Coordinates of C-alpha atoms in Angstrom, one line a residue:
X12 CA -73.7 -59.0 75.3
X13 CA -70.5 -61.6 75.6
X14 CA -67.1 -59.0 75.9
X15 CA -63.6 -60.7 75.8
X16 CA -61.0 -59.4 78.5
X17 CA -59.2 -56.7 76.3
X18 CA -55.8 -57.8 78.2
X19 CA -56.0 -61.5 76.4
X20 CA -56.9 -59.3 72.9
X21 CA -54.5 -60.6 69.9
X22 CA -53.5 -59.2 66.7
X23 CA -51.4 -56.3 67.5
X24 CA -48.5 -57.2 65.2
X25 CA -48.8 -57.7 61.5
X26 CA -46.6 -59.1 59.0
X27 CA -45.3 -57.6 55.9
X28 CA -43.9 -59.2 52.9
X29 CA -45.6 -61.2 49.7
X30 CA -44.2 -64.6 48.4
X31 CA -41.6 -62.0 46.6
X32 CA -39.9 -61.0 49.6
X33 CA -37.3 -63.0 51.7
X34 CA -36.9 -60.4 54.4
X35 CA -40.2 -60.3 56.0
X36 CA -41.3 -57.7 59.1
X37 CA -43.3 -58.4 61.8
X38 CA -44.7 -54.6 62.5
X39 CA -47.1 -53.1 64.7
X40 CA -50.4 -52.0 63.1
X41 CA -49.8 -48.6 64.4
X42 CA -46.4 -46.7 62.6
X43 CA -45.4 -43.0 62.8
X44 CA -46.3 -42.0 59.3
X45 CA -43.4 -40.5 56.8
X46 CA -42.2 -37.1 58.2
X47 CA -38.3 -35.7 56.8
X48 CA -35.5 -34.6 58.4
X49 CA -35.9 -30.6 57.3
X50 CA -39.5 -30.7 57.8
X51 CA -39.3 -32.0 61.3
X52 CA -36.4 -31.0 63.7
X53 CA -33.4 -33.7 64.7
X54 CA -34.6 -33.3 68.2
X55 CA -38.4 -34.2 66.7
X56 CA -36.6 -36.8 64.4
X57 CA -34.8 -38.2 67.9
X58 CA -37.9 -38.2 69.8
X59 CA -39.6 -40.0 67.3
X60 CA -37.7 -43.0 66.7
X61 CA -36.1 -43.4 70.7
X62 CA -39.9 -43.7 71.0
X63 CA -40.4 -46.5 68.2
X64 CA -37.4 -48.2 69.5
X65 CA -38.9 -48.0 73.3
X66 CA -42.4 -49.2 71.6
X67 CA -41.1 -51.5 69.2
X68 CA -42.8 -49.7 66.6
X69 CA -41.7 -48.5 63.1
X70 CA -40.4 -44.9 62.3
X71 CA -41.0 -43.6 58.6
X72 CA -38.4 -41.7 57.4
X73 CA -40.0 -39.0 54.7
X74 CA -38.3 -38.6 51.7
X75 CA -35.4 -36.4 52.8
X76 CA -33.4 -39.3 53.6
X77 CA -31.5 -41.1 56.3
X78 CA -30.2 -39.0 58.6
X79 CA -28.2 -39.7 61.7
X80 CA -30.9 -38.6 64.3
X81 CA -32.9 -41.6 62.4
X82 CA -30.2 -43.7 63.6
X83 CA -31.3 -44.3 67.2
X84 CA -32.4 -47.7 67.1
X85 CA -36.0 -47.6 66.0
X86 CA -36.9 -50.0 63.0
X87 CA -37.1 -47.6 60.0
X88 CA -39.2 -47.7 56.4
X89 CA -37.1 -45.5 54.3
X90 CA -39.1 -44.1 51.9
X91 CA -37.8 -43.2 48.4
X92 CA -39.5 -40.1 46.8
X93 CA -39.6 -38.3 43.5
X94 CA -36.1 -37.1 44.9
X95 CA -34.3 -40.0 45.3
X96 CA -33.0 -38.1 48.5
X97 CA -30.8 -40.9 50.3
X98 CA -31.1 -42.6 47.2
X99 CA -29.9 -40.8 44.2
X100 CA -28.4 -37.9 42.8
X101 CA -28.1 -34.9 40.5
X102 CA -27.0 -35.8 37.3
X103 CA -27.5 -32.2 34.9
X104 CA -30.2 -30.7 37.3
X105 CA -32.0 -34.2 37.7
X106 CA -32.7 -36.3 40.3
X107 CA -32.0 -40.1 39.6
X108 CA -31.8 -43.1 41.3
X109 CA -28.7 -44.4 42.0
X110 CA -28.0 -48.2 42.7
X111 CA -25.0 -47.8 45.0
X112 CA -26.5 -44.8 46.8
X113 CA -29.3 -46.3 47.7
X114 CA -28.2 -50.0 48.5
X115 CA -25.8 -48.0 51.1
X116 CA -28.5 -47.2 53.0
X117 CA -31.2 -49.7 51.7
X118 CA -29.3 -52.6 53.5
X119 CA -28.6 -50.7 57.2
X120 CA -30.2 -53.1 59.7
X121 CA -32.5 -50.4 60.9
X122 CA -34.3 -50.6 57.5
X123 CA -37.3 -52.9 58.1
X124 CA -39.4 -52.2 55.0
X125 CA -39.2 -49.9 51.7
X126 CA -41.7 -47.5 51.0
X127 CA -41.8 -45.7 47.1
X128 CA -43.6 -42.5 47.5
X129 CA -45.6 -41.8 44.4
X130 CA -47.6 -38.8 46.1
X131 CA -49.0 -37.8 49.5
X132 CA -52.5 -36.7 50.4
X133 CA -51.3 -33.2 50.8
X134 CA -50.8 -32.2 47.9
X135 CA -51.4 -35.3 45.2
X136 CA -49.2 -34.8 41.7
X137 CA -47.1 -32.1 42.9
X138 CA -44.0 -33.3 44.4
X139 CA -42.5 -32.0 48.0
X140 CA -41.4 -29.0 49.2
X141 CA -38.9 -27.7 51.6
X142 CA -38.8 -24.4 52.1
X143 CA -35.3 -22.0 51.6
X144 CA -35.2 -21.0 55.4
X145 CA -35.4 -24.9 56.4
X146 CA -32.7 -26.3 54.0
X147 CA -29.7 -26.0 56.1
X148 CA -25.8 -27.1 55.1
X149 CA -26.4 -29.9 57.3
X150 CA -30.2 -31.0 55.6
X151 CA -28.6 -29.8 52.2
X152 CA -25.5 -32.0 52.8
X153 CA -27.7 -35.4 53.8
X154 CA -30.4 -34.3 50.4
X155 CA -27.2 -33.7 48.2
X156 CA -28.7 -30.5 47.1
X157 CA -27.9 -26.5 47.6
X158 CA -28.3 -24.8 51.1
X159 CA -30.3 -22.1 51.4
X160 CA -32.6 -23.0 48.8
X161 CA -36.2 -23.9 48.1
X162 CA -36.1 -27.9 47.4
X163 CA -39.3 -29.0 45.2
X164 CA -39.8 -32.6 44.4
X165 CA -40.5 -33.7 40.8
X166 CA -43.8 -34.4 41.2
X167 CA -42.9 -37.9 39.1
X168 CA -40.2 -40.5 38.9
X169 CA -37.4 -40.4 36.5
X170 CA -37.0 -44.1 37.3
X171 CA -39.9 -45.0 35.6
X172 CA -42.5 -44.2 33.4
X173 CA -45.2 -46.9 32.9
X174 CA -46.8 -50.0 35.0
X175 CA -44.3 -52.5 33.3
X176 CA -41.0 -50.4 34.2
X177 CA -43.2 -49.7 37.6
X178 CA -42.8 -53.2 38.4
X179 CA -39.1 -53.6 37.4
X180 CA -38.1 -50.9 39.7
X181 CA -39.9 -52.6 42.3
X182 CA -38.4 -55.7 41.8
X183 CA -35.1 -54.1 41.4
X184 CA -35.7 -51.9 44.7
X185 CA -36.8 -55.3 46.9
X186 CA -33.7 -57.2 45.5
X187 CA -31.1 -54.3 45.7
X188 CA -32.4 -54.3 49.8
X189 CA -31.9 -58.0 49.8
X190 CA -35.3 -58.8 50.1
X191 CA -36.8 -56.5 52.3
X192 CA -40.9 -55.7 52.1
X193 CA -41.3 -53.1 49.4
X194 CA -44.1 -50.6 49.0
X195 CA -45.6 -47.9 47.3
X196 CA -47.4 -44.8 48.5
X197 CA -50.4 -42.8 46.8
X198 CA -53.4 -40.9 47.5
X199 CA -56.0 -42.0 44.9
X200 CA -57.1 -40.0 42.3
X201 CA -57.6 -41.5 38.7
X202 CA -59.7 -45.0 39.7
X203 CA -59.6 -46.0 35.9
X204 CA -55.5 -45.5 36.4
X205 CA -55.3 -47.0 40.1
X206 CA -57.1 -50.4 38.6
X207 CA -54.9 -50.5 35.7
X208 CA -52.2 -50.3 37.6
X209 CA -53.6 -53.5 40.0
X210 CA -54.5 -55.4 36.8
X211 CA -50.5 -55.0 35.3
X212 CA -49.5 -56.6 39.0
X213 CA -51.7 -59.3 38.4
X214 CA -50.8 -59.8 35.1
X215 CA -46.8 -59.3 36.0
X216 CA -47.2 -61.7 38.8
X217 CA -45.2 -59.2 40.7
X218 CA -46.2 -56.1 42.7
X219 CA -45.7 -54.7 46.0
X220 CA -45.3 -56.1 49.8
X221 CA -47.7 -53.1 50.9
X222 CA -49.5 -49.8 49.9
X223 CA -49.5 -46.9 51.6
X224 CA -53.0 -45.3 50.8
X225 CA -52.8 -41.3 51.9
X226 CA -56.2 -39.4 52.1
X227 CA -56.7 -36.5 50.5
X228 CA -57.3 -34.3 54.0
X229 CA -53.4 -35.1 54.8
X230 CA -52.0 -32.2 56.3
X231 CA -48.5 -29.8 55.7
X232 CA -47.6 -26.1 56.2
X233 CA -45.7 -26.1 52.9
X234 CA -48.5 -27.4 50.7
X235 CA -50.5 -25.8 48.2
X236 CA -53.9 -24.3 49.6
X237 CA -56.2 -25.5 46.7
X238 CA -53.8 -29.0 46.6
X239 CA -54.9 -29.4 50.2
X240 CA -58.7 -28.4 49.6
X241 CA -59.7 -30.2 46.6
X242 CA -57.1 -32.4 44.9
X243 CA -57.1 -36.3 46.1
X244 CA -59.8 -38.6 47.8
X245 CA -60.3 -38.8 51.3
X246 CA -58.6 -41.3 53.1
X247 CA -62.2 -43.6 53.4
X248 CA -62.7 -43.7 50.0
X249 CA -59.6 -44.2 49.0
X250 CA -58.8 -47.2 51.3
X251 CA -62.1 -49.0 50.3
X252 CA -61.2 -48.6 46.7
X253 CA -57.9 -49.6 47.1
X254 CA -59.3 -52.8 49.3
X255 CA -61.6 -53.6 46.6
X256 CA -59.0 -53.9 44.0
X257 CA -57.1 -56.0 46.1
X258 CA -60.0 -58.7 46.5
X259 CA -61.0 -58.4 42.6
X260 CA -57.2 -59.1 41.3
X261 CA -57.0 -62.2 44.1
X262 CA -53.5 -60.1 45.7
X263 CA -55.6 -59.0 49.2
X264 CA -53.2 -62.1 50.7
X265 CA -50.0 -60.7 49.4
X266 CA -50.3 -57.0 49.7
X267 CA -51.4 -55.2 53.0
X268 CA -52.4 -52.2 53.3
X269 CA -51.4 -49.2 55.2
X270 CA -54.2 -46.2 55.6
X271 CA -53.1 -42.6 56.6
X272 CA -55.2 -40.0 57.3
X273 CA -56.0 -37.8 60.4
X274 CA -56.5 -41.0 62.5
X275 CA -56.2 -39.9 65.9
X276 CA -58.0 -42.2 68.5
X277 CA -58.9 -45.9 69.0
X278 CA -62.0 -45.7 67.2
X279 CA -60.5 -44.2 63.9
X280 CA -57.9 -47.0 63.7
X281 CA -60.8 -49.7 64.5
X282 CA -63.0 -48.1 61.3
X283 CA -60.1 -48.1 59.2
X284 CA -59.1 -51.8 60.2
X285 CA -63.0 -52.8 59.8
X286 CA -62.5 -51.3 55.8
X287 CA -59.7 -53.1 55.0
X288 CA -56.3 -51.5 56.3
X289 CA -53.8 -53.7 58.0
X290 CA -52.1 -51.4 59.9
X291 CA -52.1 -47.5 60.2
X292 CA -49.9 -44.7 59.4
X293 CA -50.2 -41.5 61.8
X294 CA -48.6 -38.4 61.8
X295 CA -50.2 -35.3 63.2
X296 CA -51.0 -37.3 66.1
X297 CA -47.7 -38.4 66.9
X298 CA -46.6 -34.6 66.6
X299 CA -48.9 -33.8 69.2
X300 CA -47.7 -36.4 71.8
X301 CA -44.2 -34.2 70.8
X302 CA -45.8 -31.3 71.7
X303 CA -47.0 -29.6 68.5
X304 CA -49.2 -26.8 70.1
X305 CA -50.7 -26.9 65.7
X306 CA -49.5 -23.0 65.4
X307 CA -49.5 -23.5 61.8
X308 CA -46.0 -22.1 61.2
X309 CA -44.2 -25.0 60.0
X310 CA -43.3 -23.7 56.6
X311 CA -42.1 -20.5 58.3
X312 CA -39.3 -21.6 60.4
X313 CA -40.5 -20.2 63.5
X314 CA -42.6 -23.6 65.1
X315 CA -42.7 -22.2 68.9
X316 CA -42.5 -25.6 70.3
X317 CA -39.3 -26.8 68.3
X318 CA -40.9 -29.8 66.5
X319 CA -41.3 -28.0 62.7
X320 CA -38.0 -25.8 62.3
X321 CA -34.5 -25.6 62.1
X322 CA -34.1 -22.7 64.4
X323 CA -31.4 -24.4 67.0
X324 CA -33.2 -21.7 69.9
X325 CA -36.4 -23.3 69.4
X326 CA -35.1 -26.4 68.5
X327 CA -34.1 -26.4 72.2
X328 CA -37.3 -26.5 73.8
X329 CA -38.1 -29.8 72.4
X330 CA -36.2 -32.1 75.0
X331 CA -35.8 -35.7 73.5
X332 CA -35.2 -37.4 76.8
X333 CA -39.1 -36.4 78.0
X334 CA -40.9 -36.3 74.3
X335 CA -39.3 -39.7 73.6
X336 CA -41.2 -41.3 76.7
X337 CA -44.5 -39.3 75.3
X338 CA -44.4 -40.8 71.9
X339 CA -43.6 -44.6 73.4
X340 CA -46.7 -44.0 75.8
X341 CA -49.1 -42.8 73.0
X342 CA -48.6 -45.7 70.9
X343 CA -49.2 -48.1 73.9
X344 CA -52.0 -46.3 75.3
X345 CA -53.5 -46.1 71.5
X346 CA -52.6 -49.4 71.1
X347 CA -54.9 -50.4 74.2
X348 CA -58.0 -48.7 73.7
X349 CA -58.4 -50.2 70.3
X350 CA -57.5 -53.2 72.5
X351 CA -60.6 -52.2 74.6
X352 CA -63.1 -51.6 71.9
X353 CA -62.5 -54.8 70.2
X354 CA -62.9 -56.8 73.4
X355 CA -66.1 -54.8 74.1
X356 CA -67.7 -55.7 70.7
X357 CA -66.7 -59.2 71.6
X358 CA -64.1 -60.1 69.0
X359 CA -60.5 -62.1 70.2
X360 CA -58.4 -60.3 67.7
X361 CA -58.0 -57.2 66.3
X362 CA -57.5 -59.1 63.3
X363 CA -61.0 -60.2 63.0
X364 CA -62.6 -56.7 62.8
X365 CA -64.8 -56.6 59.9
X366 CA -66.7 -53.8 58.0
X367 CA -69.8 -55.2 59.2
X368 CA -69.3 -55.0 63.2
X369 CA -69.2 -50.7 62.9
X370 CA -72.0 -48.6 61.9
X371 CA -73.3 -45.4 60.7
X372 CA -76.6 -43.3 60.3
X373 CA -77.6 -43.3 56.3
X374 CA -80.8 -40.8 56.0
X375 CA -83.4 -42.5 58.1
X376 CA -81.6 -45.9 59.2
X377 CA -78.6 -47.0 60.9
X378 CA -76.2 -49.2 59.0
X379 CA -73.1 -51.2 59.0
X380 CA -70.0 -49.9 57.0
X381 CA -70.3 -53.0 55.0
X382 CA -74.0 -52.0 53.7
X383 CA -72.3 -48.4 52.8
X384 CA -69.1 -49.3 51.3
X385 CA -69.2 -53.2 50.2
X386 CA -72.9 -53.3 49.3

């Protein structure tokens, strides 16, 4: 009945780091979530983050690495997988982290945040995978690995083993960066071995700047068919669990959340902000506003559009000087219908959004988010 102007709408920004950090990052709540070099194209890779530079946005790297067509002046989280690709090397056929390696890149200016990538919702527990045909000299040069061959992740980290070393690698990440915001990635699983987890932070007094919470119904060509089916809770579930956890072990003030999951439009950011996230991670969304025509080829090296291969013809028809433009104006225009809604359900900030303002149908009655998930 009493609507705010949506152009007077606050809380579009969000800041990241705990009291651990000394670098903090004032972020937007909506982030291109972690796509690689070798998965996506350098023209896709260029797009992207000329757009998160024009939008004043942040551009996750995936776990291939740093590349040079990251390099184009958008804020970056540099995400650190199972690979250690960008941050690590081969040491008799294993991947391990590597202090100087990583601090090299770690400490670039365009490195806003850090992001650990324990798994991804497309295939929880497995590791990544980048196929033969997509590993090129120049990908296999930046990955420090063979061209011309399959790449597959260790689906765990040979940098640690338990919550106590967890934490020291954490510690040892944020301080090799020189205090920027650290974070780690997961889509849940074991909820007995997610809250133990929370409780050793609590314990530790240490733990995160962020977390990355992946739903299981994350998408990617090269994944696993029954991975991508079955393994790993959806994104919802996930997220309120995760939120949960945060409230019981008193750290909901020093760890915010990012939620990734097929969020599209305005009203799947405001439900995920009403459950708990802080800010959201997209993907497929922002390889639509590149063009992605969703062809499902983009294991196979043959992506018509140019956005998922390596193929320098196809490559071509993605034309960074237009695509950039597209991804800036999707973020703003995203970023102002969410604007929109809030002011139509009367709220000031986006901020403010609680689980209790959206609602659903349960059986025979409607009910507010809160009454289904925080009952």
């Amino acid at each position: 009945l009493f609507p705010k102007d949506h152009h007077h709408i606050t809380g579009d920004r969000v800041i990241f780091g705990s009291d651990k950090c000394t670098q903090k990052y004032n972020g937007s709540i909506i982030n291109i979530s972690a796509m690689s070099f070798g998965s996506l194209s350098k023209n896709a890779i260029m797009a992207l983050n000329q757009g998160a530079k024009m939008g004043a946005f942040a551009h996750n790297t995936g776990e291939g690495g740093i590349s040079p067509y990251h390099l184009q002046g958008g804020d970056l989280i540099f995400q650190v997988g199972t690979g250690y690709f960008g941050a690590g090397k081969s040491v008799n056929g294993k991947r391990v982290f590597d202090d100087v390696i990583f601090k090299k890149n770690a400490i670039r200016p365009e490195v806003k945040m850090i992001e650990i990538k324990f798994s991804q919702g497309a295939k929880p527990g497995h590791g990544g995978i980048l196929p033969a045909k997509k590993n090129t000299e120049e990908i296999a040069k930046i990955r420090s690995v063979e061209p011309g061959t399959q790449v597959d992740s260790p689906p765990s980290h040979s940098a640690f083993s338990n919550y106590t070393e967890m934490i020291s690698f954490i510690q040892k990440v944020r301080d090799l960066s020189g205090g920027k915001p650290v974070g780690i990635k997961f889509c849940v699983g074991n909820n007995e071995e997610i809250e133990m987890m929370f409780k050793a932070f609590s314990e530790a007094n240490n733990y995160p700047d962020f977390i990355s919470v992946d739903g299981g119904e994350g998408g990617t060509g090269a994944a696993p068919l029954e991975f991508t089916n079955y393994i790993g809770s959806p994104l919802i579930e996930g997220l309120v669990f995760v939120n949960k956890l945060l409230i019981k072990y008193n750290l909901k003030n020093q760890i915010k959340i990012i939620a990734a999951g097929k969020a599209i439009d305005a009203f799947d950011i405001v439900k995920l902000l009403a459950l708990g996230a802080d800010a959201i991670g997209m993907a497929r969304s922002f390889m639509l506003s590149l063009g992605c025509i969703q062809a499902r080829e983009c294991n196979l090296d043959t992506c018509p559009v140019g956005v998922a291969t390596q193929d320098e013809d196809l490559v071509e028809a993605l034309v960074v000087e237009q695509k950039n433009v597209r991804v800036k104006n999707y973020h703003y225009k995203t970023i102002t219908a969410v604007k929109e809604m809030i002011a139509a359900m009367g709220v000031k900030s986006i901020a403010d959004i609680s689980s209790n303002q959206v609602f659903r149908r349960r059986k025979e009655e409607i009910v507010s988010l809160k009454e289904v998930y925080y009952k």
